[in-house]
């Protein structure tokens, strides 16, 4: 980065090239967005639909990794802009949006919950459901090899607070996670919501890996 650039411009967060936007046009064009309002159905889960923004690829992986682990908090604005562009009406149609909680230790270390920050940037603070905690620190789901391992890793780690339970009944929920592989984490959260009487539960993600 040149000194001029430091004061007057910025660089693409993915490739480092000079760019007016956080992501340069070359990198942006390599992200293949799903069509607006696109979803997959999941009949075997406690949530019924998955709304993904884009399939996983090298660019997406770098964006998400930099956002979560390299403290590029400003990337949250990109994600929230895209989510609103593709899913605004969908998001708006739910009573609550539930950003997948991370363990308090992890949140302290990172300084923020990555899914919550994106929703706040998108203007959804008023709909956030945050009365759920992750009580046990788990291994990263993507590192687990088998589905059974993933399920065991995430079982019984979430807890809805007493006041939260009151809010769930007869309300609709859109769970939001950054990346999902098998949907196991979101399904574990959806299970709690289901048994507390939620009227509808779906999942929105940045990407499907
Ligand atoms: Zn770039």
PDB file of C-alpha atoms and ligand atoms in Angstrom:
ATOM      1  CA  UNK A   1       0.000   0.000   0.000  1.00  0.00           C
ATOM      2  CA  UNK A   2       1.493   3.361  -0.947  1.00  0.00           C
ATOM      3  CA  UNK A   3       1.394   6.299   1.447  1.00  0.00           C
ATOM      4  CA  UNK A   4      -0.959   8.184  -0.900  1.00  0.00           C
ATOM      5  CA  UNK A   5      -3.201   5.222  -1.013  1.00  0.00           C
ATOM      6  CA  UNK A   6      -3.240   5.107   2.747  1.00  0.00           C
ATOM      7  CA  UNK A   7      -4.680   8.596   2.896  1.00  0.00           C
ATOM      8  CA  UNK A   8      -6.817   8.797  -0.201  1.00  0.00           C
ATOM      9  CA  UNK A   9      -7.777   5.380  -1.405  1.00  0.00           C
ATOM     10  CA  UNK A  10      -8.219   1.839  -0.275  1.00  0.00           C
ATOM     11  CA  UNK A  11      -7.283  -1.625  -1.372  1.00  0.00           C
ATOM     12  CA  UNK A  12      -9.308  -4.662  -2.265  1.00  0.00           C
ATOM     13  CA  UNK A  13      -9.560  -6.768   0.900  1.00  0.00           C
ATOM     14  CA  UNK A  14      -9.178  -9.942  -1.154  1.00  0.00           C
ATOM     15  CA  UNK A  15      -6.325  -9.339  -3.613  1.00  0.00           C
ATOM     16  CA  UNK A  16      -4.809  -6.138  -2.194  1.00  0.00           C
ATOM     17  CA  UNK A  17      -5.042  -4.261  -5.506  1.00  0.00           C
ATOM     18  CA  UNK A  18      -5.933  -0.576  -5.423  1.00  0.00           C
ATOM     19  CA  UNK A  19      -9.674  -0.248  -5.414  1.00  0.00           C
ATOM     20  CA  UNK A  20     -12.255   2.414  -4.630  1.00  0.00           C
ATOM     21  CA  UNK A  21     -14.488  -0.165  -3.018  1.00  0.00           C
ATOM     22  CA  UNK A  22     -13.643  -2.675  -0.331  1.00  0.00           C
ATOM     23  CA  UNK A  23     -13.596  -5.336  -3.013  1.00  0.00           C
ATOM     24  CA  UNK A  24     -12.288  -4.721  -6.550  1.00  0.00           C
ATOM     25  CA  UNK A  25     -14.403  -5.421  -9.598  1.00  0.00           C
ATOM     26  CA  UNK A  26     -12.263  -8.419 -10.666  1.00  0.00           C
ATOM     27  CA  UNK A  27     -12.756 -10.146  -7.331  1.00  0.00           C
ATOM     28  CA  UNK A  28     -16.421  -9.136  -7.123  1.00  0.00           C
ATOM     29  CA  UNK A  29     -17.086 -10.652 -10.539  1.00  0.00           C
ATOM     30  CA  UNK A  30     -15.734 -13.986  -9.325  1.00  0.00           C
ATOM     31  CA  UNK A  31     -18.455 -14.230  -6.664  1.00  0.00           C
ATOM     32  CA  UNK A  32     -21.383 -15.988  -8.260  1.00  0.00           C
ATOM     33  CA  UNK A  33     -24.498 -14.892  -6.425  1.00  0.00           C
ATOM     34  CA  UNK A  34     -27.538 -17.156  -6.280  1.00  0.00           C
ATOM     35  CA  UNK A  35     -30.650 -15.537  -7.792  1.00  0.00           C
ATOM     36  CA  UNK A  36     -32.689 -13.172  -5.609  1.00  0.00           C
ATOM     37  CA  UNK A  37     -34.895 -14.983  -3.032  1.00  0.00           C
ATOM     38  CA  UNK A  38     -33.320 -18.345  -3.946  1.00  0.00           C
ATOM     39  CA  UNK A  39     -33.597 -21.176  -1.417  1.00  0.00           C
ATOM     40  CA  UNK A  40     -33.084 -24.896  -0.843  1.00  0.00           C
ATOM     41  CA  UNK A  41     -35.637 -26.967   1.046  1.00  0.00           C
ATOM     42  CA  UNK A  42     -34.643 -29.155   3.990  1.00  0.00           C
ATOM     43  CA  UNK A  43     -37.473 -31.522   4.833  1.00  0.00           C
ATOM     44  CA  UNK A  44     -35.514 -33.553   7.403  1.00  0.00           C
ATOM     45  CA  UNK A  45     -34.529 -30.601   9.619  1.00  0.00           C
ATOM     46  CA  UNK A  46     -36.239 -28.410  12.222  1.00  0.00           C
ATOM     47  CA  UNK A  47     -35.760 -25.492   9.846  1.00  0.00           C
ATOM     48  CA  UNK A  48     -37.342 -25.841   6.421  1.00  0.00           C
ATOM     49  CA  UNK A  49     -35.509 -23.539   4.015  1.00  0.00           C
ATOM     50  CA  UNK A  50     -31.949 -22.377   3.515  1.00  0.00           C
ATOM     51  CA  UNK A  51     -31.461 -18.984   1.852  1.00  0.00           C
ATOM     52  CA  UNK A  52     -27.832 -18.809   0.672  1.00  0.00           C
ATOM     53  CA  UNK A  53     -26.245 -15.687  -0.787  1.00  0.00           C
ATOM     54  CA  UNK A  54     -23.489 -17.368  -2.793  1.00  0.00           C
ATOM     55  CA  UNK A  55     -21.779 -20.752  -3.240  1.00  0.00           C
ATOM     56  CA  UNK A  56     -18.410 -21.227  -1.578  1.00  0.00           C
ATOM     57  CA  UNK A  57     -15.319 -20.480  -3.641  1.00  0.00           C
ATOM     58  CA  UNK A  58     -11.834 -19.105  -3.180  1.00  0.00           C
ATOM     59  CA  UNK A  59     -12.904 -15.444  -3.112  1.00  0.00           C
ATOM     60  CA  UNK A  60     -15.794 -16.072  -0.717  1.00  0.00           C
ATOM     61  CA  UNK A  61     -13.540 -18.117   1.523  1.00  0.00           C
ATOM     62  CA  UNK A  62     -10.953 -15.317   1.697  1.00  0.00           C
ATOM     63  CA  UNK A  63     -13.591 -12.666   2.376  1.00  0.00           C
ATOM     64  CA  UNK A  64     -15.154 -14.626   5.220  1.00  0.00           C
ATOM     65  CA  UNK A  65     -11.808 -15.659   6.657  1.00  0.00           C
ATOM     66  CA  UNK A  66     -10.476 -12.097   6.668  1.00  0.00           C
ATOM     67  CA  UNK A  67     -13.670 -10.851   8.235  1.00  0.00           C
ATOM     68  CA  UNK A  68     -13.667 -13.415  11.044  1.00  0.00           C
ATOM     69  CA  UNK A  69     -10.023 -13.930  11.802  1.00  0.00           C
ATOM     70  CA  UNK A  70      -8.034 -10.939  10.526  1.00  0.00           C
ATOM     71  CA  UNK A  71     -10.143  -8.214  12.090  1.00  0.00           C
ATOM     72  CA  UNK A  72     -11.431  -6.692   8.837  1.00  0.00           C
ATOM     73  CA  UNK A  73     -14.616  -5.609  10.550  1.00  0.00           C
ATOM     74  CA  UNK A  74     -15.531  -3.276   7.713  1.00  0.00           C
ATOM     75  CA  UNK A  75     -16.313  -6.313   5.526  1.00  0.00           C
ATOM     76  CA  UNK A  76     -19.543  -6.633   7.542  1.00  0.00           C
ATOM     77  CA  UNK A  77     -20.876  -3.686   5.500  1.00  0.00           C
ATOM     78  CA  UNK A  78     -20.342  -5.559   2.242  1.00  0.00           C
ATOM     79  CA  UNK A  79     -22.158  -8.620   3.522  1.00  0.00           C
ATOM     80  CA  UNK A  80     -25.053  -6.629   4.973  1.00  0.00           C
ATOM     81  CA  UNK A  81     -25.490  -4.652   1.756  1.00  0.00           C
ATOM     82  CA  UNK A  82     -25.633  -7.856  -0.288  1.00  0.00           C
ATOM     83  CA  UNK A  83     -28.034  -9.555   2.132  1.00  0.00           C
ATOM     84  CA  UNK A  84     -30.408  -6.609   1.930  1.00  0.00           C
ATOM     85  CA  UNK A  85     -30.097  -6.532  -1.830  1.00  0.00           C
ATOM     86  CA  UNK A  86     -30.987 -10.215  -2.216  1.00  0.00           C
ATOM     87  CA  UNK A  87     -33.208 -10.987   0.787  1.00  0.00           C
ATOM     88  CA  UNK A  88     -34.690  -7.758   2.157  1.00  0.00           C
ATOM     89  CA  UNK A  89     -38.345  -8.804   1.860  1.00  0.00           C
ATOM     90  CA  UNK A  90     -37.547 -12.299   3.121  1.00  0.00           C
ATOM     91  CA  UNK A  91     -35.763 -10.973   6.226  1.00  0.00           C
ATOM     92  CA  UNK A  92     -38.507  -8.453   6.826  1.00  0.00           C
ATOM     93  CA  UNK A  93     -41.177 -11.166   6.806  1.00  0.00           C
ATOM     94  CA  UNK A  94     -39.920 -12.864  10.011  1.00  0.00           C
ATOM     95  CA  UNK A  95     -40.686 -11.825  13.583  1.00  0.00           C
ATOM     96  CA  UNK A  96     -37.092 -12.439  14.669  1.00  0.00           C
ATOM     97  CA  UNK A  97     -33.656 -12.880  13.103  1.00  0.00           C
ATOM     98  CA  UNK A  98     -31.336 -15.053  15.174  1.00  0.00           C
ATOM     99  CA  UNK A  99     -27.604 -14.596  14.608  1.00  0.00           C
ATOM    100  CA  UNK A 100     -25.883 -17.882  15.518  1.00  0.00           C
ATOM    101  CA  UNK A 101     -24.256 -17.246  18.901  1.00  0.00           C
ATOM    102  CA  UNK A 102     -20.589 -17.920  19.459  1.00  0.00           C
ATOM    103  CA  UNK A 103     -19.085 -18.869  22.796  1.00  0.00           C
ATOM    104  CA  UNK A 104     -18.446 -15.888  25.068  1.00  0.00           C
ATOM    105  CA  UNK A 105     -14.705 -16.653  25.185  1.00  0.00           C
ATOM    106  CA  UNK A 106     -14.499 -16.601  21.407  1.00  0.00           C
ATOM    107  CA  UNK A 107     -16.547 -13.400  21.218  1.00  0.00           C
ATOM    108  CA  UNK A 108     -14.220 -11.705  23.713  1.00  0.00           C
ATOM    109  CA  UNK A 109     -11.152 -12.838  21.779  1.00  0.00           C
ATOM    110  CA  UNK A 110     -12.577 -11.700  18.431  1.00  0.00           C
ATOM    111  CA  UNK A 111     -14.235  -8.618  19.864  1.00  0.00           C
ATOM    112  CA  UNK A 112     -17.523  -9.222  18.083  1.00  0.00           C
ATOM    113  CA  UNK A 113     -20.016 -11.865  16.973  1.00  0.00           C
ATOM    114  CA  UNK A 114     -19.596 -11.919  13.207  1.00  0.00           C
ATOM    115  CA  UNK A 115     -23.210 -12.755  12.333  1.00  0.00           C
ATOM    116  CA  UNK A 116     -24.718 -10.248  14.767  1.00  0.00           C
ATOM    117  CA  UNK A 117     -22.531  -7.435  13.468  1.00  0.00           C
ATOM    118  CA  UNK A 118     -23.628  -8.038   9.857  1.00  0.00           C
ATOM    119  CA  UNK A 119     -27.312  -7.894  10.836  1.00  0.00           C
ATOM    120  CA  UNK A 120     -26.786  -4.717  12.853  1.00  0.00           C
ATOM    121  CA  UNK A 121     -24.969  -3.100   9.923  1.00  0.00           C
ATOM    122  CA  UNK A 122     -27.908  -4.096   7.742  1.00  0.00           C
ATOM    123  CA  UNK A 123     -30.322  -2.195   9.969  1.00  0.00           C
ATOM    124  CA  UNK A 124     -31.928  -5.236  11.596  1.00  0.00           C
ATOM    125  CA  UNK A 125     -31.114  -4.478  15.253  1.00  0.00           C
ATOM    126  CA  UNK A 126     -34.801  -4.195  16.118  1.00  0.00           C
ATOM    127  CA  UNK A 127     -35.517  -7.777  15.041  1.00  0.00           C
ATOM    128  CA  UNK A 128     -32.523  -9.501  16.593  1.00  0.00           C
ATOM    129  CA  UNK A 129     -33.152 -12.442  18.893  1.00  0.00           C
ATOM    130  CA  UNK A 130     -30.153 -12.692  21.208  1.00  0.00           C
ATOM    131  CA  UNK A 131     -31.708 -14.534  24.167  1.00  0.00           C
ATOM    132  CA  UNK A 132     -29.750 -17.628  23.303  1.00  0.00           C
ATOM    133  CA  UNK A 133     -26.283 -18.553  24.500  1.00  0.00           C
ATOM    134  CA  UNK A 134     -23.638 -20.992  23.442  1.00  0.00           C
ATOM    135  CA  UNK A 135     -22.591 -22.602  26.699  1.00  0.00           C
ATOM    136  CA  UNK A 136     -19.897 -24.950  25.582  1.00  0.00           C
ATOM    137  CA  UNK A 137     -16.974 -24.104  23.355  1.00  0.00           C
ATOM    138  CA  UNK A 138     -16.963 -26.529  20.425  1.00  0.00           C
ATOM    139  CA  UNK A 139     -14.490 -27.567  17.794  1.00  0.00           C
ATOM    140  CA  UNK A 140     -14.942 -25.767  14.479  1.00  0.00           C
ATOM    141  CA  UNK A 141     -17.683 -27.692  12.662  1.00  0.00           C
ATOM    142  CA  UNK A 142     -15.818 -27.572   9.355  1.00  0.00           C
ATOM    143  CA  UNK A 143     -12.952 -29.511  10.942  1.00  0.00           C
ATOM    144  CA  UNK A 144     -15.201 -32.423  11.883  1.00  0.00           C
ATOM    145  CA  UNK A 145     -14.981 -35.177   9.325  1.00  0.00           C
ATOM    146  CA  UNK A 146     -18.207 -37.103   9.795  1.00  0.00           C
ATOM    147  CA  UNK A 147     -21.841 -36.045  10.114  1.00  0.00           C
ATOM    148  CA  UNK A 148     -22.067 -38.029  13.347  1.00  0.00           C
ATOM    149  CA  UNK A 149     -19.042 -36.172  14.703  1.00  0.00           C
ATOM    150  CA  UNK A 150     -20.611 -32.851  13.759  1.00  0.00           C
ATOM    151  CA  UNK A 151     -23.839 -33.789  15.501  1.00  0.00           C
ATOM    152  CA  UNK A 152     -22.114 -34.951  18.688  1.00  0.00           C
ATOM    153  CA  UNK A 153     -19.912 -31.844  18.688  1.00  0.00           C
ATOM    154  CA  UNK A 154     -22.877 -29.466  18.737  1.00  0.00           C
ATOM    155  CA  UNK A 155     -25.504 -31.363  20.779  1.00  0.00           C
ATOM    156  CA  UNK A 156     -26.875 -29.477  23.798  1.00  0.00           C
ATOM    157  CA  UNK A 157     -24.495 -26.536  23.556  1.00  0.00           C
ATOM    158  CA  UNK A 158     -27.161 -23.858  23.081  1.00  0.00           C
ATOM    159  CA  UNK A 159     -29.519 -22.544  25.719  1.00  0.00           C
ATOM    160  CA  UNK A 160     -32.425 -20.094  25.423  1.00  0.00           C
ATOM    161  CA  UNK A 161     -32.877 -17.864  28.475  1.00  0.00           C
ATOM    162  CA  UNK A 162     -36.136 -17.991  30.429  1.00  0.00           C
ATOM    163  CA  UNK A 163     -37.252 -14.616  29.149  1.00  0.00           C
ATOM    164  CA  UNK A 164     -36.264 -15.733  25.646  1.00  0.00           C
ATOM    165  CA  UNK A 165     -38.482 -18.819  25.820  1.00  0.00           C
ATOM    166  CA  UNK A 166     -41.506 -16.532  26.331  1.00  0.00           C
ATOM    167  CA  UNK A 167     -40.685 -14.696  23.115  1.00  0.00           C
ATOM    168  CA  UNK A 168     -40.376 -17.776  20.931  1.00  0.00           C
ATOM    169  CA  UNK A 169     -43.934 -19.097  21.066  1.00  0.00           C
ATOM    170  CA  UNK A 170     -45.971 -18.449  17.897  1.00  0.00           C
ATOM    171  CA  UNK A 171     -43.242 -16.294  16.376  1.00  0.00           C
ATOM    172  CA  UNK A 172     -41.306 -16.917  13.166  1.00  0.00           C
ATOM    173  CA  UNK A 173     -37.515 -17.134  13.111  1.00  0.00           C
ATOM    174  CA  UNK A 174     -34.827 -16.689  10.514  1.00  0.00           C
ATOM    175  CA  UNK A 175     -31.533 -18.081  11.816  1.00  0.00           C
ATOM    176  CA  UNK A 176     -28.451 -16.445  10.300  1.00  0.00           C
ATOM    177  CA  UNK A 177     -25.035 -18.097  10.027  1.00  0.00           C
ATOM    178  CA  UNK A 178     -21.997 -17.157   7.963  1.00  0.00           C
ATOM    179  CA  UNK A 179     -21.242 -20.535   6.422  1.00  0.00           C
ATOM    180  CA  UNK A 180     -23.021 -23.844   6.719  1.00  0.00           C
ATOM    181  CA  UNK A 181     -21.843 -27.234   5.575  1.00  0.00           C
ATOM    182  CA  UNK A 182     -24.510 -29.679   6.713  1.00  0.00           C
ATOM    183  CA  UNK A 183     -26.736 -27.279   8.649  1.00  0.00           C
ATOM    184  CA  UNK A 184     -26.114 -29.203  11.893  1.00  0.00           C
ATOM    185  CA  UNK A 185     -25.434 -26.118  14.033  1.00  0.00           C
ATOM    186  CA  UNK A 186     -28.500 -24.255  12.786  1.00  0.00           C
ATOM    187  CA  UNK A 187     -30.590 -27.401  13.198  1.00  0.00           C
ATOM    188  CA  UNK A 188     -29.567 -27.667  16.841  1.00  0.00           C
ATOM    189  CA  UNK A 189     -30.753 -24.071  17.396  1.00  0.00           C
ATOM    190  CA  UNK A 190     -33.899 -24.723  15.363  1.00  0.00           C
ATOM    191  CA  UNK A 191     -34.664 -27.714  17.596  1.00  0.00           C
ATOM    192  CA  UNK A 192     -34.817 -25.436  20.658  1.00  0.00           C
ATOM    193  CA  UNK A 193     -37.041 -22.958  18.826  1.00  0.00           C
ATOM    194  CA  UNK A 194     -39.296 -25.752  17.567  1.00  0.00           C
ATOM    195  CA  UNK A 195     -39.860 -27.180  21.053  1.00  0.00           C
ATOM    196  CA  UNK A 196     -40.523 -23.690  22.420  1.00  0.00           C
ATOM    197  CA  UNK A 197     -43.347 -23.317  19.900  1.00  0.00           C
ATOM    198  CA  UNK A 198     -41.893 -21.210  17.089  1.00  0.00           C
ATOM    199  CA  UNK A 199     -44.376 -20.900  14.221  1.00  0.00           C
ATOM    200  CA  UNK A 200     -41.797 -21.042  11.416  1.00  0.00           C
ATOM    201  CA  UNK A 201     -38.018 -21.550  11.300  1.00  0.00           C
ATOM    202  CA  UNK A 202     -35.710 -21.019   8.329  1.00  0.00           C
ATOM    203  CA  UNK A 203     -32.013 -20.391   7.809  1.00  0.00           C
ATOM    204  CA  UNK A 204     -30.143 -17.706   5.897  1.00  0.00           C
ATOM    205  CA  UNK A 205     -26.401 -18.014   5.255  1.00  0.00           C
ATOM    206  CA  UNK A 206     -23.744 -16.112   3.413  1.00  0.00           C
ATOM    207  CA  UNK A 207     -22.455 -19.279   1.853  1.00  0.00           C
ATOM    208  CA  UNK A 208     -22.916 -23.039   1.539  1.00  0.00           C
ATOM    209  CA  UNK A 209     -19.635 -24.908   1.795  1.00  0.00           C
TER     210      UNK A 209
HETATM  211 ZN1  LIG B   1      -9.502  -7.793  -5.680  1.00  0.00          ZN
END
